[in-house]
mmCIF file of C-alpha atoms in Angstrom:
data_model
loop_
_atom_site.group_PDB
_atom_site.id
_atom_site.type_symbol
_atom_site.label_atom_id
_atom_site.label_comp_id
_atom_site.label_asym_id
_atom_site.label_seq_id
_atom_site.Cartn_x
_atom_site.Cartn_y
_atom_site.Cartn_z
ATOM 1 C CA MET H 1 158.753 -169.183 -83.785
ATOM 2 C CA ASP H 2 158.346 -171.939 -80.951
ATOM 3 C CA VAL H 3 159.528 -169.971 -77.566
ATOM 4 C CA LYS H 4 159.714 -172.526 -74.860
ATOM 5 C CA ILE H 5 158.076 -170.227 -72.295
ATOM 6 C CA GLU H 6 154.991 -170.764 -69.465
ATOM 7 C CA GLU H 7 152.168 -171.388 -71.597
ATOM 8 C CA SER H 8 150.060 -168.308 -70.091
ATOM 9 C CA TRP H 9 153.479 -166.136 -71.149
ATOM 10 C CA LYS H 10 153.234 -167.793 -74.499
ATOM 11 C CA THR H 11 149.745 -166.779 -75.464
ATOM 12 C CA GLN H 12 150.263 -163.137 -74.514
ATOM 13 C CA LEU H 13 153.306 -162.424 -75.910
ATOM 14 C CA SER H 14 153.208 -164.277 -78.859
ATOM 15 C CA SER H 15 153.046 -161.223 -81.543
ATOM 16 C CA GLN H 16 156.403 -160.292 -80.279
ATOM 17 C CA PHE H 17 157.977 -163.971 -81.370
ATOM 18 C CA GLU H 18 156.992 -163.382 -84.532
ATOM 19 C CA GLN H 19 158.462 -159.896 -84.994
ATOM 20 C CA PRO H 20 161.858 -159.441 -86.765
ATOM 21 C CA TYR H 21 163.656 -157.945 -83.528
ATOM 22 C CA PHE H 22 163.097 -160.557 -81.804
ATOM 23 C CA GLN H 23 164.208 -163.096 -83.812
ATOM 24 C CA GLN H 24 167.431 -161.255 -84.188
ATOM 25 C CA LEU H 25 167.550 -160.850 -80.415
ATOM 26 C CA VAL H 26 167.275 -165.127 -80.535
ATOM 27 C CA GLN H 27 169.981 -165.626 -83.705
ATOM 28 C CA PHE H 28 172.131 -163.132 -80.920
ATOM 29 C CA VAL H 29 172.129 -165.016 -78.242
ATOM 30 C CA ARG H 30 172.333 -168.625 -79.037
ATOM 31 C CA ALA H 31 175.782 -166.940 -80.950
ATOM 32 C CA GLU H 32 176.509 -165.602 -77.957
ATOM 33 C CA TYR H 33 175.846 -168.563 -75.622
ATOM 34 C CA ALA H 34 178.231 -170.758 -78.412
ATOM 35 C CA ALA H 35 181.392 -168.604 -78.513
ATOM 36 C CA GLY H 36 181.033 -168.818 -75.006
ATOM 37 C CA THR H 37 179.927 -168.401 -70.994
ATOM 38 C CA CYS H 38 177.002 -166.792 -70.628
ATOM 39 C CA TYR H 39 174.355 -166.273 -68.018
ATOM 40 C CA PRO H 40 171.757 -167.730 -66.993
ATOM 41 C CA PRO H 41 172.155 -171.159 -68.175
ATOM 42 C CA GLY H 42 170.133 -171.389 -71.267
ATOM 43 C CA SER H 43 166.795 -173.576 -69.950
ATOM 44 C CA LEU H 44 166.726 -170.547 -67.197
ATOM 45 C CA ILE H 45 166.272 -167.634 -69.457
ATOM 46 C CA PHE H 46 162.703 -167.389 -69.306
ATOM 47 C CA ASN H 47 162.608 -169.006 -65.257
ATOM 48 C CA ALA H 48 160.947 -165.738 -63.865
ATOM 49 C CA PHE H 49 158.303 -166.441 -66.208
ATOM 50 C CA HIS H 50 158.037 -170.487 -65.752
ATOM 51 C CA ALA H 51 157.638 -169.214 -61.726
ATOM 52 C CA THR H 52 154.947 -167.066 -62.155
ATOM 53 C CA PRO H 53 152.305 -167.358 -65.234
ATOM 54 C CA PHE H 54 150.459 -163.926 -66.230
ATOM 55 C CA GLU H 55 146.978 -164.743 -64.268
ATOM 56 C CA ASN H 56 149.569 -164.776 -60.536
ATOM 57 C CA VAL H 57 150.985 -161.800 -60.768
ATOM 58 C CA LYS H 58 150.671 -159.524 -58.439
ATOM 59 C CA VAL H 59 154.291 -158.226 -57.694
ATOM 60 C CA VAL H 60 156.961 -157.214 -60.324
ATOM 61 C CA ILE H 61 160.105 -156.434 -59.025
ATOM 62 C CA LEU H 62 162.152 -154.635 -62.104
ATOM 63 C CA GLY H 63 166.321 -155.730 -61.518
ATOM 64 C CA GLN H 64 168.682 -154.684 -64.904
ATOM 65 C CA ASP H 65 170.295 -157.495 -66.278
ATOM 66 C CA PRO H 66 171.244 -160.876 -64.374
ATOM 67 C CA TYR H 67 174.619 -161.720 -61.819
ATOM 68 C CA HIS H 68 177.193 -161.984 -64.128
ATOM 69 C CA ASP H 69 179.733 -163.912 -61.699
ATOM 70 C CA GLU H 70 179.700 -168.384 -61.923
ATOM 71 C CA GLY H 71 176.525 -169.942 -60.035
ATOM 72 C CA GLN H 72 174.687 -167.031 -59.294
ATOM 73 C CA ALA H 73 171.455 -166.336 -61.617
ATOM 74 C CA HIS H 74 169.104 -168.365 -62.479
ATOM 75 C CA GLY H 75 166.493 -166.670 -64.599
ATOM 76 C CA LEU H 76 164.598 -164.655 -61.154
ATOM 77 C CA CYS H 77 166.132 -160.863 -60.551
ATOM 78 C CA PHE H 78 167.637 -160.059 -57.991
ATOM 79 C CA SER H 79 168.079 -163.912 -56.941
ATOM 80 C CA VAL H 80 170.971 -166.591 -56.574
ATOM 81 C CA ASN H 81 170.410 -170.310 -55.975
ATOM 82 C CA ASP H 82 170.791 -172.425 -52.569
ATOM 83 C CA GLY H 83 174.238 -172.161 -50.800
ATOM 84 C CA VAL H 84 175.846 -168.828 -52.586
ATOM 85 C CA ALA H 85 176.476 -166.029 -51.134
ATOM 86 C CA PHE H 86 174.421 -163.268 -51.061
ATOM 87 C CA PRO H 87 175.136 -160.477 -53.864
ATOM 88 C CA PRO H 88 175.451 -156.494 -51.743
ATOM 89 C CA SER H 89 171.800 -155.346 -53.174
ATOM 90 C CA LEU H 90 170.028 -158.947 -52.298
ATOM 91 C CA GLN H 91 171.872 -158.179 -48.584
ATOM 92 C CA ASN H 92 170.572 -154.628 -48.680
ATOM 93 C CA ILE H 93 166.658 -156.240 -49.676
ATOM 94 C CA PHE H 94 167.004 -158.246 -46.832
ATOM 95 C CA LYS H 95 168.146 -155.698 -44.731
ATOM 96 C CA GLU H 96 164.953 -153.315 -46.062
ATOM 97 C CA ILE H 97 162.675 -156.319 -44.662
ATOM 98 C CA GLN H 98 164.345 -157.124 -41.441
ATOM 99 C CA GLN H 99 163.579 -153.401 -41.027
ATOM 100 C CA GLU H 100 160.369 -152.669 -42.028
ATOM 101 C CA THR H 101 158.792 -156.172 -40.811
ATOM 102 C CA GLY H 102 160.884 -157.547 -38.473
ATOM 103 C CA ALA H 103 161.353 -160.458 -40.414
ATOM 104 C CA PRO H 104 165.221 -162.444 -40.020
ATOM 105 C CA ILE H 105 166.922 -162.471 -42.739
ATOM 106 C CA PRO H 106 166.796 -165.596 -44.623
ATOM 107 C CA ALA H 107 169.249 -169.437 -44.770
ATOM 108 C CA SER H 108 168.864 -168.729 -48.421
ATOM 109 C CA GLY H 109 168.967 -165.885 -51.519
ATOM 110 C CA ASN H 110 166.608 -168.140 -53.755
ATOM 111 C CA LEU H 111 163.547 -165.189 -53.813
ATOM 112 C CA THR H 112 161.516 -168.620 -55.520
ATOM 113 C CA ARG H 113 159.262 -168.570 -52.874
ATOM 114 C CA TRP H 114 158.473 -164.948 -53.760
ATOM 115 C CA ALA H 115 158.194 -165.720 -57.329
ATOM 116 C CA HIS H 116 155.545 -168.481 -56.507
ATOM 117 C CA GLN H 117 153.180 -165.774 -54.189
ATOM 118 C CA GLY H 118 152.933 -163.667 -57.543
ATOM 119 C CA VAL H 119 156.567 -161.537 -57.452
ATOM 120 C CA LEU H 120 157.445 -161.451 -61.344
ATOM 121 C CA LEU H 121 160.959 -161.223 -60.780
ATOM 122 C CA LEU H 122 161.936 -159.532 -64.026
ATOM 123 C CA ASN H 123 165.305 -158.339 -65.031
ATOM 124 C CA SER H 124 165.391 -155.467 -67.924
ATOM 125 C CA LEU H 125 167.796 -157.770 -70.106
ATOM 126 C CA LEU H 126 167.503 -162.200 -69.601
ATOM 127 C CA THR H 127 171.152 -162.595 -70.640
ATOM 128 C CA VAL H 128 174.349 -161.697 -69.849
ATOM 129 C CA ARG H 129 178.473 -162.583 -70.299
ATOM 130 C CA ALA H 130 180.184 -163.912 -67.974
ATOM 131 C CA HIS H 131 181.959 -161.269 -66.073
ATOM 132 C CA GLN H 132 180.480 -158.773 -68.592
ATOM 133 C CA ALA H 133 177.667 -156.333 -66.954
ATOM 134 C CA GLY H 134 175.220 -155.210 -69.418
ATOM 135 C CA SER H 135 177.434 -157.005 -72.178
ATOM 136 C CA HIS H 136 173.796 -158.142 -74.043
ATOM 137 C CA GLN H 137 172.619 -154.217 -74.044
ATOM 138 C CA GLY H 138 170.879 -153.123 -76.856
ATOM 139 C CA HIS H 139 169.997 -155.998 -78.948
ATOM 140 C CA GLY H 140 166.426 -156.774 -77.914
ATOM 141 C CA TRP H 141 165.781 -157.396 -74.611
ATOM 142 C CA GLU H 142 165.013 -153.903 -73.579
ATOM 143 C CA GLN H 143 161.752 -154.039 -76.515
ATOM 144 C CA PHE H 144 160.936 -157.661 -75.573
ATOM 145 C CA THR H 145 160.505 -156.357 -71.066
ATOM 146 C CA ASP H 146 158.819 -153.532 -72.203
ATOM 147 C CA ALA H 147 155.997 -155.704 -73.820
ATOM 148 C CA VAL H 148 156.092 -157.941 -70.960
ATOM 149 C CA ILE H 149 155.154 -154.564 -68.966
ATOM 150 C CA SER H 150 152.609 -153.484 -71.192
ATOM 151 C CA ARG H 151 151.009 -156.345 -71.033
ATOM 152 C CA LEU H 152 150.688 -156.910 -67.564
ATOM 153 C CA ASN H 153 149.749 -153.405 -67.618
ATOM 154 C CA GLU H 154 146.893 -153.474 -70.154
ATOM 155 C CA GLY H 155 145.802 -157.160 -69.078
ATOM 156 C CA ARG H 156 146.229 -156.985 -65.639
ATOM 157 C CA GLU H 157 144.164 -154.675 -62.593
ATOM 158 C CA HIS H 158 146.283 -153.286 -59.006
ATOM 159 C CA LEU H 159 149.709 -154.858 -59.747
ATOM 160 C CA VAL H 160 152.642 -153.126 -57.300
ATOM 161 C CA PHE H 161 155.316 -152.074 -59.427
ATOM 162 C CA LEU H 162 158.583 -151.564 -57.499
ATOM 163 C CA LEU H 163 161.119 -149.693 -59.361
ATOM 164 C CA TRP H 164 164.483 -149.012 -57.683
ATOM 165 C CA GLY H 165 167.413 -146.884 -59.677
ATOM 166 C CA SER H 166 167.048 -144.865 -62.110
ATOM 167 C CA TYR H 167 166.911 -147.771 -64.888
ATOM 168 C CA ALA H 168 164.014 -149.579 -64.035
ATOM 169 C CA ILE H 169 162.266 -145.897 -63.278
ATOM 170 C CA LYS H 170 162.171 -144.997 -66.689
ATOM 171 C CA LYS H 171 160.439 -148.077 -67.480
ATOM 172 C CA GLY H 172 157.381 -146.877 -65.398
ATOM 173 C CA ALA H 173 156.425 -144.922 -68.195
ATOM 174 C CA LEU H 174 154.528 -147.990 -69.954
ATOM 175 C CA ILE H 175 152.303 -148.618 -66.812
ATOM 176 C CA ASP H 176 148.901 -146.106 -66.304
ATOM 177 C CA ARG H 177 149.188 -145.522 -62.071
ATOM 178 C CA THR H 178 145.136 -145.447 -61.713
ATOM 179 C CA ARG H 179 145.438 -148.590 -62.062
ATOM 180 C CA HIS H 180 148.043 -149.903 -60.369
ATOM 181 C CA LEU H 181 150.020 -149.009 -57.198
ATOM 182 C CA VAL H 182 153.864 -148.002 -58.603
ATOM 183 C CA LEU H 183 156.880 -147.655 -56.006
ATOM 184 C CA THR H 184 160.257 -145.994 -57.134
ATOM 185 C CA SER H 185 162.871 -145.393 -54.788
ATOM 186 C CA ALA H 186 166.788 -145.643 -54.790
ATOM 187 C CA HIS H 187 168.754 -149.301 -55.942
ATOM 188 C CA PRO H 188 169.495 -151.148 -53.355
ATOM 189 C CA SER H 189 172.942 -151.204 -54.240
ATOM 190 C CA PRO H 190 175.849 -150.048 -51.746
ATOM 191 C CA LEU H 191 176.399 -147.136 -54.138
ATOM 192 C CA SER H 192 172.957 -146.181 -53.512
ATOM 193 C CA SER H 193 171.252 -147.965 -50.931
ATOM 194 C CA TYR H 194 171.607 -144.489 -48.569
ATOM 195 C CA ARG H 195 169.511 -142.582 -50.897
ATOM 196 C CA GLY H 196 166.333 -143.558 -50.458
ATOM 197 C CA PHE H 197 166.816 -147.162 -50.539
ATOM 198 C CA PHE H 198 166.895 -147.504 -47.133
ATOM 199 C CA GLY H 199 163.381 -146.602 -45.711
ATOM 200 C CA ASN H 200 161.597 -146.292 -48.938
ATOM 201 C CA ARG H 201 159.064 -149.414 -46.895
ATOM 202 C CA HIS H 202 157.942 -150.521 -50.291
ATOM 203 C CA PHE H 203 157.384 -154.079 -48.979
ATOM 204 C CA ILE H 204 154.823 -152.802 -46.116
ATOM 205 C CA LEU H 205 153.280 -150.430 -48.852
ATOM 206 C CA CYS H 206 153.108 -153.214 -51.730
ATOM 207 C CA ASN H 207 151.254 -155.854 -49.075
ATOM 208 C CA GLU H 208 148.987 -152.899 -48.008
ATOM 209 C CA TYR H 209 147.547 -152.016 -51.470
ATOM 210 C CA LEU H 210 147.198 -155.954 -51.929
ATOM 211 C CA ILE H 211 145.251 -156.260 -48.902
ATOM 212 C CA GLN H 212 143.480 -153.356 -49.798
ATOM 213 C CA HIS H 213 142.528 -154.650 -53.311
ATOM 214 C CA GLY H 214 141.635 -158.096 -51.873
ATOM 215 C CA LYS H 215 144.504 -159.815 -52.628
ATOM 216 C CA GLN H 216 146.809 -161.994 -50.397
ATOM 217 C CA PRO H 217 149.662 -160.077 -49.546
ATOM 218 C CA ILE H 218 153.486 -161.336 -49.758
ATOM 219 C CA LEU H 219 155.151 -163.401 -47.195
ATOM 220 C CA TRP H 220 158.526 -161.298 -47.617
#
């Protein structure tokens, strides 16, 4: 199956594209997009991979599924297009960065600037039906993104994984902590941010680890 995904990722994930689960997933996603509004736009489903090729990845931030309101999702977890109001979780991410680093809250919630520095902004599910959070669960995306994390775990060294909330933390079982740094905390959602997201120092700890291993820190 010829999946339109960035070439380095196509090489790393080629075995997935021929598996029955992935072919069923493609059929499901095509049917969903044909039947009604889904996000992100079809051309941006694999945007995270295009923005951050395999060999460029330094940090992985794992979300759950794309934003499901109009104009928000563009294939990078937690990120929104220029000019779109910040969703609450993204507001809290920026607040924590400001608290840790003193950096001002940016004018745009578009995190492409992080992706180009090596931050893979990966949702566990890459598509969603409009206004129905979690509507594409259980159709194969979870298996696909498990494979993404496994390839990074095996094929790269000294990556930083930022896992926020129980859903993301479960994916941490795929990661060898002797080779990579795994940082976990509560989710930045207003429902949980005060239970350990605020004050987690993940952005500073991440950069300290990258510097320790000879990599450029992220300009958050």
